[in-house]
């Protein structure tokens, strides 16, 4: 079945450090891929998405490229801020009648000044 | 812009009691999804509805039931509550059941079972 695997956290960084959170997926066909972010005590917010191979999603300095050859969608940011501290979820949506989002386990990011 | 509205935001119940959570999707969204997120866990899909019919079913316990009404809002009914049901319950909506766009999530309803 479809699944998403994320690197385990927590990830602890200093402000202005480079961030990478790895995400790989298993799916049939051509799913859409997403990164959702959950700030403490809040709901899930879409951070970015990509709907086909080689697409790059970007938002708020975060980027992720849909790599079909490596079935990956790694999240990157060049310079993190304290306000980026949150839990990040990689997710896929199969489409074609299989419409639910399937989430990875989540990666907690803590950024210190 | 209007978002997904969930109520109540917080709910405290005793074991073996019942609880009902409500979800109001974004206007013109006809598909609703329910997720359960335990402490430190990823959201687990429970059930979804499209045009008032169940469209998919995940790890929803038999003690739980849900439906979507003619105005597209949805309710999740939970009976014989157990301590393990304590979680954050998210509702999400999307336009149409097909496609590969994002789901729009509500703020969640936090259920605590004592």
Short mmCIF file of C-alpha atoms in Angstrom, two decimals:
data_model
loop_
_atom_site.label_atom_id
_atom_site.label_comp_id
_atom_site.label_asym_id
_atom_site.label_seq_id
_atom_site.Cartn_x
_atom_site.Cartn_y
_atom_site.Cartn_z
CA UNK A 1 0.00 0.00 0.00
CA UNK A 2 0.88 3.66 -0.12
CA UNK A 3 3.14 4.96 2.62
CA UNK A 4 5.38 7.84 3.61
CA UNK A 5 8.63 7.59 5.54
CA UNK A 6 10.20 10.60 7.22
CA UNK A 7 13.45 11.02 9.06
CA UNK A 8 13.02 10.74 12.79
CA UNK A 9 13.26 13.77 14.97
CA UNK A 10 13.70 15.79 16.87
CA UNK A 11 15.90 17.95 14.73
CA UNK A 12 17.61 20.68 16.74
CA UNK A 13 19.27 23.57 14.93
CA UNK A 14 20.64 26.99 15.67
CA UNK A 15 19.04 29.99 14.05
CA UNK A 16 20.22 30.56 10.45
CA UNK A 17 21.31 26.94 10.02
CA UNK A 18 20.43 24.91 6.93
CA UNK A 19 17.53 22.50 7.27
CA UNK A 20 16.87 19.21 5.50
CA UNK A 21 14.07 16.84 6.48
CA UNK A 22 14.08 13.68 4.40
CA UNK A 23 10.88 12.15 3.06
CA UNK A 24 10.44 9.14 0.81
CA UNK A 25 7.25 7.56 -0.37
CA UNK A 26 5.80 4.37 -1.76
CA UNK A 27 2.84 4.68 -4.08
CA UNK A 28 1.37 3.34 -7.27
CA UNK A 29 0.84 5.78 -10.06
CA UNK A 30 1.55 9.46 -9.68
CA UNK A 31 0.56 10.87 -6.31
CA UNK A 32 0.66 14.47 -5.25
CA UNK A 33 3.09 15.24 -2.45
CA UNK A 34 2.70 17.71 0.39
CA UNK A 35 4.42 19.15 3.40
CA UNK A 36 2.12 20.19 6.24
CA UNK A 37 3.29 22.05 9.34
CA UNK A 38 1.79 21.91 12.82
CA UNK A 39 2.74 24.64 15.27
CA UNK A 40 2.31 23.92 18.98
CA UNK A 41 -1.34 23.65 19.92
CA UNK A 42 -2.55 24.34 16.40
CA UNK A 43 -3.98 22.49 13.43
CA UNK A 44 -2.33 21.34 10.23
CA UNK A 45 -1.36 23.98 7.71
CA UNK A 46 -0.27 23.31 4.16
CA UNK A 47 3.32 24.46 3.73
CA UNK A 48 3.92 23.47 0.11
CA UNK A 49 2.97 20.92 -2.50
CA UNK A 50 4.00 19.36 -5.81
CA UNK A 51 1.66 17.51 -8.10
CA UNK A 52 3.99 15.93 -10.66
CA UNK A 53 7.55 14.75 -11.09
CA UNK A 54 10.26 17.44 -11.06
CA UNK A 55 7.84 20.04 -9.68
CA UNK A 56 9.31 22.21 -6.95
CA UNK A 57 7.01 23.45 -4.23
CA UNK A 58 8.10 26.51 -2.27
CA UNK A 59 6.73 28.74 0.45
CA UNK A 60 8.17 30.92 3.25
CA UNK A 61 11.72 30.00 2.23
CA UNK A 62 11.02 26.27 2.31
CA UNK A 63 11.44 24.16 -0.82
CA UNK A 64 10.90 20.55 -1.84
CA UNK A 65 11.33 18.88 -5.22
CA UNK A 66 9.25 15.90 -6.35
CA UNK A 67 11.84 13.28 -7.39
CA UNK A 68 10.15 10.30 -8.95
CA UNK A 69 13.41 8.47 -9.65
CA UNK A 70 14.27 8.41 -5.96
CA UNK A 71 10.64 8.57 -4.73
CA UNK A 72 11.60 11.47 -2.50
CA UNK A 73 10.29 14.88 -1.48
CA UNK A 74 12.89 16.27 0.91
CA UNK A 75 12.13 19.55 2.66
CA UNK A 76 14.87 22.20 2.74
CA UNK A 77 15.34 25.72 4.03
CA UNK A 78 18.51 27.71 3.74
CA UNK A 79 18.27 29.66 6.98
CA UNK A 80 15.85 28.61 9.72
CA UNK A 81 14.34 30.92 12.30
CA UNK A 82 13.12 30.30 15.83
CA UNK A 83 9.58 30.76 14.51
CA UNK A 84 10.03 27.69 12.28
CA UNK A 85 9.96 25.45 15.34
CA UNK A 86 7.08 23.05 14.70
CA UNK A 87 6.29 19.51 13.60
CA UNK A 88 6.55 18.89 9.86
CA UNK A 89 4.53 16.17 8.15
CA UNK A 90 5.22 14.80 4.69
CA UNK A 91 2.10 13.44 3.02
CA UNK A 92 0.86 11.99 -0.23
CA UNK A 93 -2.50 11.87 -1.95
CA UNK A 94 -3.00 9.18 -4.52
CA UNK A 95 -5.96 10.64 -6.38
CA UNK A 96 -8.05 8.62 -8.80
CA UNK A 97 -10.60 7.71 -6.14
CA UNK A 98 -8.05 7.11 -3.40
CA UNK A 99 -8.39 10.52 -1.96
CA UNK A 100 -7.25 10.51 1.59
CA UNK A 101 -3.97 12.04 2.64
CA UNK A 102 -1.44 9.57 3.98
CA UNK A 103 0.96 11.13 6.46
CA UNK A 104 4.47 10.33 7.52
CA UNK A 105 5.25 10.11 11.22
CA UNK A 106 6.21 13.76 11.49
CA UNK A 107 9.52 15.40 12.32
CA UNK A 108 9.80 17.84 15.19
CA UNK A 109 12.08 20.81 14.52
CA UNK A 110 13.42 22.93 17.35
CA UNK A 111 15.36 26.07 16.42
CA UNK A 112 17.37 27.84 19.11
CA UNK A 113 18.59 31.45 19.02
CA UNK B 1 -11.39 33.40 3.56
CA UNK B 2 -13.68 30.93 5.26
CA UNK B 3 -11.96 27.90 6.73
CA UNK B 4 -13.02 24.54 8.09
CA UNK B 5 -14.83 25.00 11.37
CA UNK B 6 -14.80 22.37 14.07
CA UNK B 7 -16.71 22.26 17.31
CA UNK B 8 -16.24 21.93 20.14
CA UNK B 9 -12.57 22.82 20.33
CA UNK B 10 -12.16 21.03 23.63
CA UNK B 11 -14.22 18.26 25.18
CA UNK B 12 -13.79 16.32 28.40
CA UNK B 13 -15.69 13.08 28.91
CA UNK B 14 -15.70 10.13 31.28
CA UNK B 15 -15.09 6.55 30.21
CA UNK B 16 -18.11 4.87 28.64
CA UNK B 17 -19.73 8.21 27.81
CA UNK B 18 -20.55 9.39 24.30
CA UNK B 19 -19.25 12.40 22.39
CA UNK B 20 -20.18 14.14 19.16
CA UNK B 21 -17.81 16.29 17.13
CA UNK B 22 -18.98 18.59 14.38
CA UNK B 23 -17.27 19.79 11.23
CA UNK B 24 -18.34 22.54 8.84
CA UNK B 25 -16.37 22.39 5.59
CA UNK B 26 -15.29 25.29 3.45
CA UNK B 27 -18.25 26.53 1.35
CA UNK B 28 -18.63 24.55 -1.89
CA UNK B 29 -16.43 21.74 -0.56
CA UNK B 30 -18.45 18.53 -0.78
CA UNK B 31 -15.89 16.08 0.62
CA UNK B 32 -15.07 15.75 4.30
CA UNK B 33 -12.35 13.67 5.98
CA UNK B 34 -11.88 12.79 9.65
CA UNK B 35 -8.47 12.13 11.20
CA UNK B 36 -7.39 11.15 14.69
CA UNK B 37 -4.04 12.31 16.07
CA UNK B 38 -2.84 10.77 19.31
CA UNK B 39 -0.14 12.48 21.42
CA UNK B 40 3.09 12.64 19.46
CA UNK B 41 1.55 10.66 16.60
CA UNK B 42 0.84 11.38 12.96
CA UNK B 43 -2.79 11.90 11.93
CA UNK B 44 -4.57 8.63 11.22
CA UNK B 45 -7.37 8.57 8.68
CA UNK B 46 -10.73 7.51 10.08
CA UNK B 47 -13.39 8.04 7.43
CA UNK B 48 -14.45 10.30 4.57
CA UNK B 49 -17.67 11.38 2.87
CA UNK B 50 -18.48 12.67 -0.57
CA UNK B 51 -21.89 14.07 -1.38
CA UNK B 52 -23.29 12.63 1.87
CA UNK B 53 -22.10 9.10 1.12
CA UNK B 54 -19.20 7.35 2.80
CA UNK B 55 -16.36 7.34 0.29
CA UNK B 56 -13.53 5.69 2.21
CA UNK B 57 -12.96 4.06 5.56
CA UNK B 58 -9.79 3.82 7.56
CA UNK B 59 -9.01 2.80 11.10
CA UNK B 60 -12.30 3.91 12.60
CA UNK B 61 -13.41 1.81 15.59
CA UNK B 62 -16.84 0.17 15.46
CA UNK B 63 -17.81 2.35 18.45
CA UNK B 64 -17.51 5.40 16.21
CA UNK B 65 -19.89 6.43 13.47
CA UNK B 66 -20.10 9.46 11.24
CA UNK B 67 -22.32 11.01 8.65
CA UNK B 68 -22.48 13.95 6.31
CA UNK B 69 -25.63 16.03 6.11
CA UNK B 70 -27.39 17.82 3.27
CA UNK B 71 -25.56 21.07 4.06
CA UNK B 72 -22.28 19.08 3.84
CA UNK B 73 -21.41 19.43 7.48
CA UNK B 74 -20.33 16.22 9.16
CA UNK B 75 -20.60 14.76 12.64
CA UNK B 76 -18.42 12.13 14.26
CA UNK B 77 -20.22 10.19 16.99
CA UNK B 78 -18.13 8.30 19.52
CA UNK B 79 -19.69 5.93 22.02
CA UNK B 80 -18.40 3.83 24.92
CA UNK B 81 -15.41 6.12 25.15
CA UNK B 82 -12.11 4.65 26.26
CA UNK B 83 -9.02 6.32 27.65
CA UNK B 84 -7.24 5.59 24.38
CA UNK B 85 -9.73 7.74 22.49
CA UNK B 86 -8.11 10.83 24.00
CA UNK B 87 -6.71 12.60 20.96
CA UNK B 88 -6.94 15.55 18.65
CA UNK B 89 -9.60 14.97 16.00
CA UNK B 90 -9.18 16.83 12.75
CA UNK B 91 -11.68 17.41 10.04
CA UNK B 92 -10.56 18.36 6.55
CA UNK B 93 -12.45 19.26 3.41
CA UNK B 94 -11.80 19.40 -0.32
CA UNK B 95 -13.77 20.21 -3.44
CA UNK B 96 -14.80 16.94 -5.07
CA UNK B 97 -13.54 13.51 -4.18
CA UNK B 98 -11.17 13.12 -7.06
CA UNK B 99 -8.07 15.06 -7.84
CA UNK B 100 -4.78 15.43 -6.07
CA UNK B 101 -5.07 18.82 -4.46
CA UNK B 102 -4.52 19.60 -0.84
CA UNK B 103 -6.93 18.98 1.99
CA UNK B 104 -7.90 21.96 4.12
CA UNK B 105 -7.83 21.22 7.82
CA UNK B 106 -9.73 22.65 10.74
CA UNK B 107 -8.12 23.59 14.04
CA UNK B 108 -9.14 20.27 15.55
CA UNK B 109 -11.22 19.13 18.49
CA UNK B 110 -9.29 17.93 21.51
CA UNK B 111 -11.04 15.09 23.30
CA UNK B 112 -9.90 14.08 26.76
CA UNK B 113 -11.36 10.92 28.26
CA UNK B 114 -10.96 10.58 32.03
#
